[in-house]
Short mmCIF file of C-alpha atoms in Angstrom, two decimals:
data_model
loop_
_atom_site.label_atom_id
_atom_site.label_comp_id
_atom_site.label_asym_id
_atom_site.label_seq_id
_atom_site.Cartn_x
_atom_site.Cartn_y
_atom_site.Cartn_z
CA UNK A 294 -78.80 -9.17 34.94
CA UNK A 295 -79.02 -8.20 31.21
CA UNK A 296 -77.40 -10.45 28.29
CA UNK A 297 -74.36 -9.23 26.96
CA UNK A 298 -73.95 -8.18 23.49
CA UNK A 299 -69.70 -9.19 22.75
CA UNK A 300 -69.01 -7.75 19.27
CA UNK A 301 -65.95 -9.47 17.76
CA UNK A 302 -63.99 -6.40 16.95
CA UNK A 303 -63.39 -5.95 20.79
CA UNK A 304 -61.83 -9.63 20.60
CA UNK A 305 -60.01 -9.05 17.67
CA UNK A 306 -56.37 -8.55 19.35
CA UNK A 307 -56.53 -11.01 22.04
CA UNK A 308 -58.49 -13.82 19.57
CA UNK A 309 -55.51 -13.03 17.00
CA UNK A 310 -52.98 -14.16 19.70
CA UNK A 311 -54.74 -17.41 20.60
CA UNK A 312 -55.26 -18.15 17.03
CA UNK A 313 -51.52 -18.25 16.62
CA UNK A 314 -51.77 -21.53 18.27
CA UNK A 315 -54.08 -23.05 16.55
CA UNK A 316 -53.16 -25.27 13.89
CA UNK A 317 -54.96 -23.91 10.64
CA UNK A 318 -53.59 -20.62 9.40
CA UNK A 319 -55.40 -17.72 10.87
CA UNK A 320 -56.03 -15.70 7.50
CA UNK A 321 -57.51 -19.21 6.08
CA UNK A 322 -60.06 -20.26 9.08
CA UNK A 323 -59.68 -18.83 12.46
CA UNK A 324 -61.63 -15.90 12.39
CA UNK A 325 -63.58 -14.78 15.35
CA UNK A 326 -67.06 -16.10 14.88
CA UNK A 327 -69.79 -12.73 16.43
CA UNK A 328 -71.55 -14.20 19.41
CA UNK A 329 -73.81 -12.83 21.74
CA UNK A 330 -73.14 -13.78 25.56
CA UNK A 331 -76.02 -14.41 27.55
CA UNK A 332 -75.51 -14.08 31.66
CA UNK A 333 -76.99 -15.89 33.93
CA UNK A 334 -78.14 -13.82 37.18
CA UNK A 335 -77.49 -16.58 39.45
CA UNK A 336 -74.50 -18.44 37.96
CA UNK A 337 -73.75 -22.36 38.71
CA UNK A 338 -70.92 -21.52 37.08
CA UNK A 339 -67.98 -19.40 35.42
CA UNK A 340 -68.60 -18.66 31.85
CA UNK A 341 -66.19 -20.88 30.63
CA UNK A 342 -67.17 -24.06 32.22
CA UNK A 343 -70.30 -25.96 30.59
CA UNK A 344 -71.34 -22.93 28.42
CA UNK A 345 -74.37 -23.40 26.05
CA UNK A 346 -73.31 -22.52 22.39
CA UNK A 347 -76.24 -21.87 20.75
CA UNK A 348 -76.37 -22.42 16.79
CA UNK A 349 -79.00 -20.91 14.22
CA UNK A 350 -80.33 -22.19 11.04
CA UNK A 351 -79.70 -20.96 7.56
CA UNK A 352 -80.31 -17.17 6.70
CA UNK A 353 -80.66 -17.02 10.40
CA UNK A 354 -78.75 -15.24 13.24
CA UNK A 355 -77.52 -14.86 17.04
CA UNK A 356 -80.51 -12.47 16.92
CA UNK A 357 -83.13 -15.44 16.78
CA UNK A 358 -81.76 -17.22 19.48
CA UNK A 359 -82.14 -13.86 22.10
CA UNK A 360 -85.05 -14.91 23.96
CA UNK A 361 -84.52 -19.02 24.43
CA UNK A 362 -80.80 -17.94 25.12
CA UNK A 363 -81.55 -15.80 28.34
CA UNK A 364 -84.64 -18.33 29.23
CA UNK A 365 -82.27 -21.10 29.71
CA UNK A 366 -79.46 -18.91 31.31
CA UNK A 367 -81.77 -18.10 33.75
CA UNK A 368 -83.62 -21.37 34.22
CA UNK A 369 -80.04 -23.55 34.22
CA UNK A 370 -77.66 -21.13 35.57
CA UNK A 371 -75.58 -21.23 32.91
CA UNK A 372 -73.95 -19.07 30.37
CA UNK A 373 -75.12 -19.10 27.24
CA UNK A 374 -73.06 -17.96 23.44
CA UNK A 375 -75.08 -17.31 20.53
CA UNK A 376 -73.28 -17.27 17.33
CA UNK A 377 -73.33 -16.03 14.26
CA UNK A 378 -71.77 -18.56 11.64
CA UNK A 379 -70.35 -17.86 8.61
CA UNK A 380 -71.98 -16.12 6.27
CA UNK A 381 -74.36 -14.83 8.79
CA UNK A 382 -74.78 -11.70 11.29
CA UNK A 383 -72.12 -9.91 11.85
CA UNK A 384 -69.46 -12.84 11.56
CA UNK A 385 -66.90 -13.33 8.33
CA UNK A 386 -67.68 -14.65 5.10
CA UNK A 387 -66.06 -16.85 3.56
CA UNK A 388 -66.67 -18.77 -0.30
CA UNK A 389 -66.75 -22.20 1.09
CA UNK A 390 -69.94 -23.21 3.31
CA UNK A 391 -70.29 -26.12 4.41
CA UNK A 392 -70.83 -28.68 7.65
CA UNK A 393 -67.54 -29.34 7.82
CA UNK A 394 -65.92 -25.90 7.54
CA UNK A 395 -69.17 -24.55 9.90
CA UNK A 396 -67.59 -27.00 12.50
CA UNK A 397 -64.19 -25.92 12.08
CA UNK A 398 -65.27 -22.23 13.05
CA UNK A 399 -66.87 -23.20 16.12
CA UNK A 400 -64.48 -25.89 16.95
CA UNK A 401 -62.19 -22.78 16.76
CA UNK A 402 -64.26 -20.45 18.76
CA UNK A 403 -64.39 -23.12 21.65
CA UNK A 404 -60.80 -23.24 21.64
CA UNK A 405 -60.66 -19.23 21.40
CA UNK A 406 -62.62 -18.58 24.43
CA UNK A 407 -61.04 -21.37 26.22
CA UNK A 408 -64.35 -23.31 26.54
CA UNK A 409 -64.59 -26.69 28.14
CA UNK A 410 -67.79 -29.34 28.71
CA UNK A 411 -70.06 -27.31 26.40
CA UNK A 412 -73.49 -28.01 25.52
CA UNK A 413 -74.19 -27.42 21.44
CA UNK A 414 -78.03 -26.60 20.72
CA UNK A 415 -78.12 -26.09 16.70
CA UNK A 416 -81.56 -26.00 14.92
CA UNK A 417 -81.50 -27.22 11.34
CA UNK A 418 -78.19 -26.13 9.50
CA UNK A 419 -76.89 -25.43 12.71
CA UNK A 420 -78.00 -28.62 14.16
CA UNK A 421 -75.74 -30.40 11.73
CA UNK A 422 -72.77 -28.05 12.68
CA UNK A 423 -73.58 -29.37 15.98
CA UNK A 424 -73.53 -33.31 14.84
CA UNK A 425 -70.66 -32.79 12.85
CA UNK A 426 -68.25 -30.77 15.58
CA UNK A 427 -69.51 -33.56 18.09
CA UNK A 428 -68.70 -36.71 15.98
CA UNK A 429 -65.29 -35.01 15.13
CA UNK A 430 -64.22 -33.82 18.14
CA UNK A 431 -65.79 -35.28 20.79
CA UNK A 432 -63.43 -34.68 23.57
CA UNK A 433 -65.48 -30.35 23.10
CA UNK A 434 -68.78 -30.96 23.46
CA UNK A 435 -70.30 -32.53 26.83
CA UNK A 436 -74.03 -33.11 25.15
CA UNK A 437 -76.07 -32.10 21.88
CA UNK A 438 -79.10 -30.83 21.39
CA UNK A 439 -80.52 -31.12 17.65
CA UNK A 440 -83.14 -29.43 16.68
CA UNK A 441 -85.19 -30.88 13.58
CA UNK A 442 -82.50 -31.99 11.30
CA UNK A 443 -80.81 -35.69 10.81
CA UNK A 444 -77.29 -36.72 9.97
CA UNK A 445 -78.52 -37.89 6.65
CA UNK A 446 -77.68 -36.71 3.10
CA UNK A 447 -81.63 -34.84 2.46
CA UNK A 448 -82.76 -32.77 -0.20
CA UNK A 449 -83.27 -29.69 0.68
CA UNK A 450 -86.21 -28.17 0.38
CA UNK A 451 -87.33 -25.98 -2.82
CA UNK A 452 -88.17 -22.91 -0.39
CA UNK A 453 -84.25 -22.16 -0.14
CA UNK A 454 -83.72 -21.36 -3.43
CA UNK A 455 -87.00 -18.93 -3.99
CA UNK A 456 -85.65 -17.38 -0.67
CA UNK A 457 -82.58 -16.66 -2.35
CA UNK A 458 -83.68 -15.33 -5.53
CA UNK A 459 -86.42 -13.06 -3.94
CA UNK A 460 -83.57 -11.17 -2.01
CA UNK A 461 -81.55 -10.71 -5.08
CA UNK A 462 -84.89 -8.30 -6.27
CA UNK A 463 -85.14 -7.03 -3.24
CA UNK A 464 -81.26 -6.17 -3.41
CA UNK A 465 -81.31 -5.13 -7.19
CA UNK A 466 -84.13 -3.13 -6.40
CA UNK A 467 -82.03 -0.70 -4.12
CA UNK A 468 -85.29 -0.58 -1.91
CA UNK A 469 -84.71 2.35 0.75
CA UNK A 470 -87.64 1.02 3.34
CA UNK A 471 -88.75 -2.49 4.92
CA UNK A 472 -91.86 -2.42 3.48
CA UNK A 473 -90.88 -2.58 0.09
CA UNK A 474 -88.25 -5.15 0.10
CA UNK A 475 -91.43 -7.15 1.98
CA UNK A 476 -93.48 -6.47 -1.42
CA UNK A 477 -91.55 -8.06 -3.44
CA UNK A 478 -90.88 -10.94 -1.31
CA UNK A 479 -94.25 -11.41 -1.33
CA UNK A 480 -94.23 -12.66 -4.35
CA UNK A 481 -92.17 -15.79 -3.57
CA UNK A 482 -93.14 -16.06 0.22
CA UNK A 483 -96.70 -16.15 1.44
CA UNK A 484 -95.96 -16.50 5.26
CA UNK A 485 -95.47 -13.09 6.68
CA UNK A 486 -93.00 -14.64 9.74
CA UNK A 487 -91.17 -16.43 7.51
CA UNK A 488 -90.65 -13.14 5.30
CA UNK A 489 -90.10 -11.21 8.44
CA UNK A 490 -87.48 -13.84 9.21
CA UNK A 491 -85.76 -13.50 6.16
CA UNK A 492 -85.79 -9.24 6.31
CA UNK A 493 -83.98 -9.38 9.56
CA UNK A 494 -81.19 -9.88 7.26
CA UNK A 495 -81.58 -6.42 6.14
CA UNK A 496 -79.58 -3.39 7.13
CA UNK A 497 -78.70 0.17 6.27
CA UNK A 498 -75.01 0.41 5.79
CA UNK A 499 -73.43 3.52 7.17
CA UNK A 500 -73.60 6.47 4.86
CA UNK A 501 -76.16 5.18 2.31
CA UNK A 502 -79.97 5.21 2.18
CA UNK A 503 -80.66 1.85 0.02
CA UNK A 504 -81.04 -1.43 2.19
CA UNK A 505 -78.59 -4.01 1.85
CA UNK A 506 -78.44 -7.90 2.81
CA UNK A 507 -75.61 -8.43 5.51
CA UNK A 508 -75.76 -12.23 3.90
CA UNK A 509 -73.31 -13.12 0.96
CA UNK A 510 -76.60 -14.07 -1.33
CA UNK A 511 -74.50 -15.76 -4.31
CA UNK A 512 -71.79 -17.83 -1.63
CA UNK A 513 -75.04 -19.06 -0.26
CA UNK A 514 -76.83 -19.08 -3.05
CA UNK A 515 -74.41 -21.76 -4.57
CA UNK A 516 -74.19 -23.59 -1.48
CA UNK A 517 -77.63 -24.68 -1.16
CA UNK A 518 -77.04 -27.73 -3.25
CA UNK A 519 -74.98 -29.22 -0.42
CA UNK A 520 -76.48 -28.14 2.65
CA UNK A 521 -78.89 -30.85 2.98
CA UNK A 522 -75.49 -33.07 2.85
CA UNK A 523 -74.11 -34.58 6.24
CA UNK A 524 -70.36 -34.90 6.04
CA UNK A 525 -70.16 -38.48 7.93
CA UNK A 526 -71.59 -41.11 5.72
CA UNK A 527 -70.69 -44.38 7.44
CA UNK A 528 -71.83 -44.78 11.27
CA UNK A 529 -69.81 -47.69 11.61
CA UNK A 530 -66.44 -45.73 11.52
CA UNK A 531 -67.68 -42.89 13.82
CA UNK A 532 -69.98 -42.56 16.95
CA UNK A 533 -70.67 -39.68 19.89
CA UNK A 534 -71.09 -41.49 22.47
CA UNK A 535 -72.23 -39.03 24.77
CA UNK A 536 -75.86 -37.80 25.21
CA UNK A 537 -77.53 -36.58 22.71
CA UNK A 538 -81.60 -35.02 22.14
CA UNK A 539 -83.29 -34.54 19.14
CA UNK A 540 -86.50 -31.99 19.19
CA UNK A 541 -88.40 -32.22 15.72
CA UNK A 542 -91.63 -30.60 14.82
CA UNK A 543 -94.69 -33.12 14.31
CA UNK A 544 -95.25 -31.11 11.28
CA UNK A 545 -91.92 -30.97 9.78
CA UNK A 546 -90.71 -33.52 7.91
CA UNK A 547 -86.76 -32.95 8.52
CA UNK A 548 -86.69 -35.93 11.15
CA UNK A 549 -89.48 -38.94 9.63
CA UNK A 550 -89.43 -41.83 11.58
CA UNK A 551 -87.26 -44.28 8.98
CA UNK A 552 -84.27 -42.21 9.99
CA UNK A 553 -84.31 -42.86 14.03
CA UNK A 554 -81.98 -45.90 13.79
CA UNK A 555 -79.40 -44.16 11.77
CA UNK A 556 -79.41 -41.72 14.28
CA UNK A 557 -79.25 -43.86 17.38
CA UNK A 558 -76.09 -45.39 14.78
CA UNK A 559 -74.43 -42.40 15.23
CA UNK A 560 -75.64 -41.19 18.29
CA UNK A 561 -76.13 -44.31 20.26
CA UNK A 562 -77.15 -42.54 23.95
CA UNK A 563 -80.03 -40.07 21.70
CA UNK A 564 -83.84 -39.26 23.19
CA UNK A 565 -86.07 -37.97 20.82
CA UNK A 566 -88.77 -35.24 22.20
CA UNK A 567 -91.34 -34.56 19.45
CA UNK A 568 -93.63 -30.81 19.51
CA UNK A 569 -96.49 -29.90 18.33
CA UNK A 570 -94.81 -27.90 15.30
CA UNK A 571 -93.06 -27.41 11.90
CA UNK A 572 -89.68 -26.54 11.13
CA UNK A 573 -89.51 -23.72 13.43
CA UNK A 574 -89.82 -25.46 16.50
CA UNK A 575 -87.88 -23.13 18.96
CA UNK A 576 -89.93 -19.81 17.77
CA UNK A 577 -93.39 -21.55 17.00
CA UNK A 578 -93.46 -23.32 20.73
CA UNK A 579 -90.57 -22.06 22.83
CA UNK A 580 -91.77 -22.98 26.31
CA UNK A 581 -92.20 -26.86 25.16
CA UNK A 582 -88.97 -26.25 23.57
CA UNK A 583 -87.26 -24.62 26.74
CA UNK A 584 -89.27 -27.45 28.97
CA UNK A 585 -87.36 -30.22 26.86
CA UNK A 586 -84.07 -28.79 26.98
CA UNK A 587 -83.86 -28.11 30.82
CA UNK A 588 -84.70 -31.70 31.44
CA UNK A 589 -82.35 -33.05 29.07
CA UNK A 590 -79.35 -30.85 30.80
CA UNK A 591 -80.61 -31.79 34.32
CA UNK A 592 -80.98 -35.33 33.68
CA UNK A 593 -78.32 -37.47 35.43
CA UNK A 594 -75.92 -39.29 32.90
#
């Protein structure tokens, strides 16, 4: 059976009414989140019971997450939401990015969809999404997967920013094809995935020829200073006691070793599967990746 492509707009009613209930003001936070729904063919279960919420990383979307999404649907049986978060795809934007607000939107979504024992896989920004939502609402999420971030205050790296301000050429170009925009990018970006990464961003709104970025550059833009901030600085006063994996690249250096016991702190029931890989773990080696998951979800507690 194919994956499911569920726009928000054809939610938009019904996720109005359940927002109603919800104690933050709807015009303030609970906004649909877009999401791609992934169907199993042979389901071990409805699609509301023990989903898999997938989260992406910065500049990213549901879109990266297509293929690992319908590999574990069909390898677990389970149902599997990739999201867009804020700022990203085809879901709201909003000034204020950060961990904690991130959460709040897919603390909000779970509730939304009526959700229950769900499995959060988040790689880098969206891995800390994950490790917040989990340490502040526990009683959502069943497990965690974390892909190659910590829940550590980090410095992010210098990349982000030249990312940022190559788009904003590309953008005050008014470029009308792909190849262009991927000129000038060039200049800041050797790596032709990672500059294919980033131009998946790019779209041609309705009715106009020049290319546009679907991402709010300058909300992000001034965010960067804070997203390599966790929002829970004392392990002591908070834990997730349920169990938790951690997949870093060998080659990254988002997870070094020093950092293990504060996550084992926080996280005191954590494995840690390492891959022969940088940063970009799921895309560069998504068969170890897949291998590592499906053993962590069938794994008795």
């Amino acid at each position: 059976m194919q994956s499911l492509h569920v726009s928000s707009k054809l939610y938009r009613s019904s996720i109005r009414l359940a927002c109603l209930g919800l104690s933050r003001p709807y015009s303030q936070s609970c906004r649909s989140l877009a999401f791609d729904l992934h169907e199993p063919a042979r389901p071990t279960t409805d699609q509301r019971t023990a989903p898999i919420i997938f989260l992406h990383g910065l500049f990213g979307s549901k879109k990266n997450n297509r293929s690992i999404s319908k590999a574990l649907a069909r390898d677990l049986g389970r149902y599997v939401y990739a999201l867009d978060l804020r700022n990203h795809g085809d879901s709201p934007h909003d000034d204020r990015h950060d961990y904690s607000a991130m959460a709040l939107d897919v603390q909000d979504f779970i509730h939304q969809h009526g959700l229950s024992e769900s499995t959060l896989i988040g790689h880098s920004m969206g891995a800390k999404t994950a490790m917040t939502l989990a340490l502040q609402s526990p009683e959502l999420v069943a497990n965690l997967v974390a892909v190659d971030n910590a829940p550590v205050d980090a410095i992010l790296s210098r990349d982000f920013p030249r990312y940022v301000r190559g788009m904003k050429s590309i953008q005050e170009a008014n470029v009308t094809r792909q190849s262009d925009a991927d000129k000038i990018l060039e200049k800041v970006e050797s790596s032709l995935p990672i500059r294919q990464f980033l131009l998946s961003n790019l779209h041609r709104p309705a009715g106009e020829n020049v290319q546009k970025f679907r991402i709010p550059l300058d909300i992000l833009g001034r965010s960067l200073d804070h997203m390599g901030d966790f929002p829970f600085k004392d392990p002591s006063a908070v834990r997730y006691e349920k169990p938790a994996l951690f997949v870093r690249g060998t080659q990254s250096k988002y997870v070094p070793d020093d950092v293990l016991p504060i996550i084992g702190q926080f996280f005191p029931r954590f494995n840690v599967v390492d891959i022969d890989a940088g940063h970009w773990v799921i895309s560069e080696q998504p068969e170890a990746f897949k291998q590592a998951v499906v053993e962590f979800l069938a794994a008795p507690e």
